[in-house]
Short mmCIF file of C-alpha atoms in Angstrom, two decimals:
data_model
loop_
_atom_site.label_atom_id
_atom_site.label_comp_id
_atom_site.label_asym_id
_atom_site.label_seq_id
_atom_site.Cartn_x
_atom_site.Cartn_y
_atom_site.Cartn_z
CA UNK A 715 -3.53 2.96 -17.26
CA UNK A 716 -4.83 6.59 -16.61
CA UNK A 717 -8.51 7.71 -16.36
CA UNK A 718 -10.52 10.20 -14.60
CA UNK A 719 -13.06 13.66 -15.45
CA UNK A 720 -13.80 16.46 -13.85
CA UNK A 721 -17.27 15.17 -14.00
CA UNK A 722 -16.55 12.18 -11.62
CA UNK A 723 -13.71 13.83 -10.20
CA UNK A 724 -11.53 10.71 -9.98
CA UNK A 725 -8.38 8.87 -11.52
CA UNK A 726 -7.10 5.66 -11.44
CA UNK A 727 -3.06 4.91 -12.19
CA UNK A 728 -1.47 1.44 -12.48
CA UNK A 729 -3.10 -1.71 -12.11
CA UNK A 730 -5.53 -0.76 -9.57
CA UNK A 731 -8.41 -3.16 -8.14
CA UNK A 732 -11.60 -2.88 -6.33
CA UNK A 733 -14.03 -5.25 -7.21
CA UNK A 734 -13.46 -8.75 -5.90
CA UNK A 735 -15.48 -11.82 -6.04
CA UNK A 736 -18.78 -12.56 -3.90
CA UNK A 737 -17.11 -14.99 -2.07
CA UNK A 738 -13.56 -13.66 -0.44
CA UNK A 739 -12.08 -13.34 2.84
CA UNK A 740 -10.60 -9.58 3.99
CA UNK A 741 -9.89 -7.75 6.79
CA UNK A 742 -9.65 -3.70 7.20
CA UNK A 743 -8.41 -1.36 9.51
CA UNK A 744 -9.12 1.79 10.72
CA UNK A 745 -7.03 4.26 12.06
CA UNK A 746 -7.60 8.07 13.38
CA UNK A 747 -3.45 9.12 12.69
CA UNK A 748 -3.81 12.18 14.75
CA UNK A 749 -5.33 10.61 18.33
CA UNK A 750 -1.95 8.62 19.04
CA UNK A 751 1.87 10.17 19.27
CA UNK A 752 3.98 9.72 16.42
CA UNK A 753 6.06 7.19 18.21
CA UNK A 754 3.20 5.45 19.36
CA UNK A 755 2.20 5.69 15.70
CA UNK A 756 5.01 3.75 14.13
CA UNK A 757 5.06 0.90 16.56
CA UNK A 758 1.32 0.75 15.80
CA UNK A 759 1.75 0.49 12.23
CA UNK A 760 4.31 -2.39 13.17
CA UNK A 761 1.96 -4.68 14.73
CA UNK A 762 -0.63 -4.34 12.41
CA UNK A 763 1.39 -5.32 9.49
CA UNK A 764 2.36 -8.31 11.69
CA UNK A 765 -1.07 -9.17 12.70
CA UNK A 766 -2.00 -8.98 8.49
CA UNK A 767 0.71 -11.42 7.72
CA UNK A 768 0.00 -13.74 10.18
CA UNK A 769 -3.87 -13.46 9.40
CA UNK A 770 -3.00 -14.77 5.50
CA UNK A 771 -1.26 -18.13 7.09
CA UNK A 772 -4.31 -19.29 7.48
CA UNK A 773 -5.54 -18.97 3.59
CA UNK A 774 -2.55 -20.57 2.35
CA UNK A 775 -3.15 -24.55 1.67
CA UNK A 776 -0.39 -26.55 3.80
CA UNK A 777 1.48 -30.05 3.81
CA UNK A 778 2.98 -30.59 6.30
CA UNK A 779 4.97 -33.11 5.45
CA UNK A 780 6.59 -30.55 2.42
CA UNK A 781 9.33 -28.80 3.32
CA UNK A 782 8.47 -26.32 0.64
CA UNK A 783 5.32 -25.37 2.16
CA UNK A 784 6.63 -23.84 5.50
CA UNK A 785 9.10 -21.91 2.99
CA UNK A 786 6.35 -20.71 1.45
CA UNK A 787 4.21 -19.25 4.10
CA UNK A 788 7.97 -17.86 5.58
CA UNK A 789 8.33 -15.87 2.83
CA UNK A 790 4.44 -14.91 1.89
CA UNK A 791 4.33 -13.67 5.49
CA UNK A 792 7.84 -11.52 4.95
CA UNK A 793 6.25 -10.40 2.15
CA UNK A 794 2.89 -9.25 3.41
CA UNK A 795 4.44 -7.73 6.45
CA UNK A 796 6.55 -5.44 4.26
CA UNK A 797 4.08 -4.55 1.88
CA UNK A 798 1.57 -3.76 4.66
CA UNK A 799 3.99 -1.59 6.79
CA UNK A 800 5.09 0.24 3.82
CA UNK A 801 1.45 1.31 2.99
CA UNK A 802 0.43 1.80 6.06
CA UNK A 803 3.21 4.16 7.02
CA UNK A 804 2.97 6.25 4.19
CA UNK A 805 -0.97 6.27 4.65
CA UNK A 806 -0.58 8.16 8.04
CA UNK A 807 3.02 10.23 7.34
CA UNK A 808 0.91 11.80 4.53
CA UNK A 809 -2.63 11.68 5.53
CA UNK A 810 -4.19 15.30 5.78
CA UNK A 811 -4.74 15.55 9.55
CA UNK A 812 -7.11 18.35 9.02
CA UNK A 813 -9.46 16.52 6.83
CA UNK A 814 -10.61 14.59 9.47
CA UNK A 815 -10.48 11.29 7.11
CA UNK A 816 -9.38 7.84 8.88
CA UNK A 817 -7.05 6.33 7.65
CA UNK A 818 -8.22 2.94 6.10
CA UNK A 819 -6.53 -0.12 5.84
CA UNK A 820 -6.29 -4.13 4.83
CA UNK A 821 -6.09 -7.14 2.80
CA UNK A 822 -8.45 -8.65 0.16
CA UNK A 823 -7.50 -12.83 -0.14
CA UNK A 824 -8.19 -14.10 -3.60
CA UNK A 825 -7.57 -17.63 -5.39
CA UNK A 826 -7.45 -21.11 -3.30
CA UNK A 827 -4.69 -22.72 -4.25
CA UNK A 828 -2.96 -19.59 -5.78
CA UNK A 829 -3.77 -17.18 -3.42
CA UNK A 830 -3.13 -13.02 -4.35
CA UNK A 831 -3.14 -10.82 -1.52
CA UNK A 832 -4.48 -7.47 -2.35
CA UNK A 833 -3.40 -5.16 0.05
CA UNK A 834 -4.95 -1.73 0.16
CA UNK A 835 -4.12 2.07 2.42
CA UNK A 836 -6.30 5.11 2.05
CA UNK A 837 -5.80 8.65 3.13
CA UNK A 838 -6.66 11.96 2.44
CA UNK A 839 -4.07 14.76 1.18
CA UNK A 840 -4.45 17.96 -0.05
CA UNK A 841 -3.81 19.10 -4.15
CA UNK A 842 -0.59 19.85 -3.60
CA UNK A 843 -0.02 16.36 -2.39
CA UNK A 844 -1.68 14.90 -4.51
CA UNK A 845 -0.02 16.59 -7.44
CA UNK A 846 3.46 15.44 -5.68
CA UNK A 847 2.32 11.87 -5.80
CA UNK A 848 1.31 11.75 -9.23
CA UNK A 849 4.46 13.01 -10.63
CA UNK A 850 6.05 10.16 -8.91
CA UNK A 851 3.86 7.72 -10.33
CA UNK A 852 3.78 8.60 -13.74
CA UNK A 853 8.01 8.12 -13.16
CA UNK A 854 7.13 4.78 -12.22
CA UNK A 855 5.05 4.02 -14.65
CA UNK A 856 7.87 5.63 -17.73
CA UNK A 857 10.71 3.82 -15.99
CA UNK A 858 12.64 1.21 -15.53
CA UNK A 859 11.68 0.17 -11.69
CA UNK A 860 15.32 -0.92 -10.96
CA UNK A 861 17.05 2.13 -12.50
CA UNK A 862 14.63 4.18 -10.88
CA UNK A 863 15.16 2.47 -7.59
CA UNK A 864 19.02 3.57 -7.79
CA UNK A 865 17.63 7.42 -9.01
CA UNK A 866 16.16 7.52 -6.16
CA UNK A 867 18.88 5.91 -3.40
CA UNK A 868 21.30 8.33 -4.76
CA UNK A 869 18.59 11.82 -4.86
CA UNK A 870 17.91 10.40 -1.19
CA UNK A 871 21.52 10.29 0.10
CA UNK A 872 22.23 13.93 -2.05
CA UNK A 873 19.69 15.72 -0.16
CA UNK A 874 19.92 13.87 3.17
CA UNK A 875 16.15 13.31 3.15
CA UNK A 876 14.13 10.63 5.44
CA UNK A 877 11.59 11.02 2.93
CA UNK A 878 12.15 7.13 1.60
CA UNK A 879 8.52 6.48 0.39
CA UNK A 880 9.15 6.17 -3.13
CA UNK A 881 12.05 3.30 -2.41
CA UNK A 882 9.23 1.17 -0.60
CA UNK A 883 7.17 1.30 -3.27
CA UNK A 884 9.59 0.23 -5.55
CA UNK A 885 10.84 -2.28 -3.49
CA UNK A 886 7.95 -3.86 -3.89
CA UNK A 887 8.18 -4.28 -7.56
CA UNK A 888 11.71 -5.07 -7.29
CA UNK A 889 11.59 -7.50 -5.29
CA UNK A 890 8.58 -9.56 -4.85
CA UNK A 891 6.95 -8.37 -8.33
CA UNK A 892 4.32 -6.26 -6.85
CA UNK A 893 1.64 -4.86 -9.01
CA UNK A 894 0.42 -1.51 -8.10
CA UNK A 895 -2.48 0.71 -8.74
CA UNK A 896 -3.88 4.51 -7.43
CA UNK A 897 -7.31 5.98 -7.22
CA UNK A 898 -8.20 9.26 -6.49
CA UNK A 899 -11.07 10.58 -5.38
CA UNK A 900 -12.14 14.27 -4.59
CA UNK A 901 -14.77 15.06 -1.66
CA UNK A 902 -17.55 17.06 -2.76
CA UNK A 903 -17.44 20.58 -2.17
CA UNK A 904 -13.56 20.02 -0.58
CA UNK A 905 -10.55 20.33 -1.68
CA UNK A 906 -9.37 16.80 -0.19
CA UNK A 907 -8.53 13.96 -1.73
CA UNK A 908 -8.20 10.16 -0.74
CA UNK A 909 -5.73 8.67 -2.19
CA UNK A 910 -5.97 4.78 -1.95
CA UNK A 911 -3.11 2.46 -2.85
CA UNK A 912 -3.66 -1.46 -3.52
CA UNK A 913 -1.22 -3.66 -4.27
CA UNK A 914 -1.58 -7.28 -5.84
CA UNK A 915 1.56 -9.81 -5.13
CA UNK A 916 1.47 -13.68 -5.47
CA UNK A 917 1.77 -16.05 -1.88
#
């Protein structure tokens, strides 16, 4: 799904989400990408993925006397953490340092007994970024994810580039059925743009 106008200057791709119910537990994250090293940055970006997953154990209904249920908060966890570091790195390789936009950052918990995390990154990038970005996504939206996935592995190892953004993202459809959605929004009187990503996967 596409919308947007140059009246309200935004556009939503995919299956994006932000409304949530009265009553639900989140937690967000700000970060300023340009006050730290890059280094610094990454390991960062690490422990706040960490510190998500661990923060949804706690929302996810336990018996302890099923073995199933420790599974199940293994692998929710793996999965947040993943998810989490993948946004969040991308949020602050391509945030637009000059726009002076935090980075923003965090989980939405929905559902009691079948909880969706919604996961969320914003940042700000300039047209030509933008533009960049929403070529990609229209490729993910046209293709298949797993054909695409191998597209991309092999344009990756042709051009020797570290630039492996787009295999996160479709990692995360691949392989723990992620659903994924984009708004964009232009500042008044700016050319910037913040770009936020959410993305909605069962734990």
């Amino acid at each position: 799904m596409t919308s947007g106008s140059l009246k309200t200057m935004t556009q939503i791709f995919g299956e994006f989400i932000d409304e949530f119910p009265p009553e639900h537990d989140c937690l967000e994250l700000t970060f300023t990408p340009s006050s730290r090293p890059i280094k610094q940055r990454w390991r960062n970006n690490r422990l706040s993925a960490h510190f998500v997953a661990d923060y949804l154990s706690s929302f996810l209904p336990v018996d302890e006397e099923d073995a199933s249920s420790e599974k199940r908060i293994k692998e929710s966890k793996g999965a947040v953490s993943y998810v989490a570091n993948e946004l969040l790195e991308n949020a602050i390789k391509f945030n637009n340092d000059d726009a002076n936009y935090k980075v923003r950052f965090g989980i939405h918990f929905i559902g009691e007994i079948e909880v969706t995390a919604v996961i969320f990154a914003s940042n700000s990038v300039n047209p030509q970024g933008a533009s960049k970005l929403k070529e990609f996504i229209q490729e993910i939206m046209d293709s298949d994810p797993n054909e695409l996935y191998l597209q991309q592995l092999e344009k990756n190892a042709e051009s020797e580039s570290d630039d492996t953004s787009g295999l996160g993202l479709l990692t995360m459809i691949n392989d723990y059925s992620a659903k994924i959605g984009w708004k964009f929004d232009r500042r008044p009187d700016s050319d910037t743009i913040i770009v936020t990503t959410v993305v909605q996967i069962r734990v």
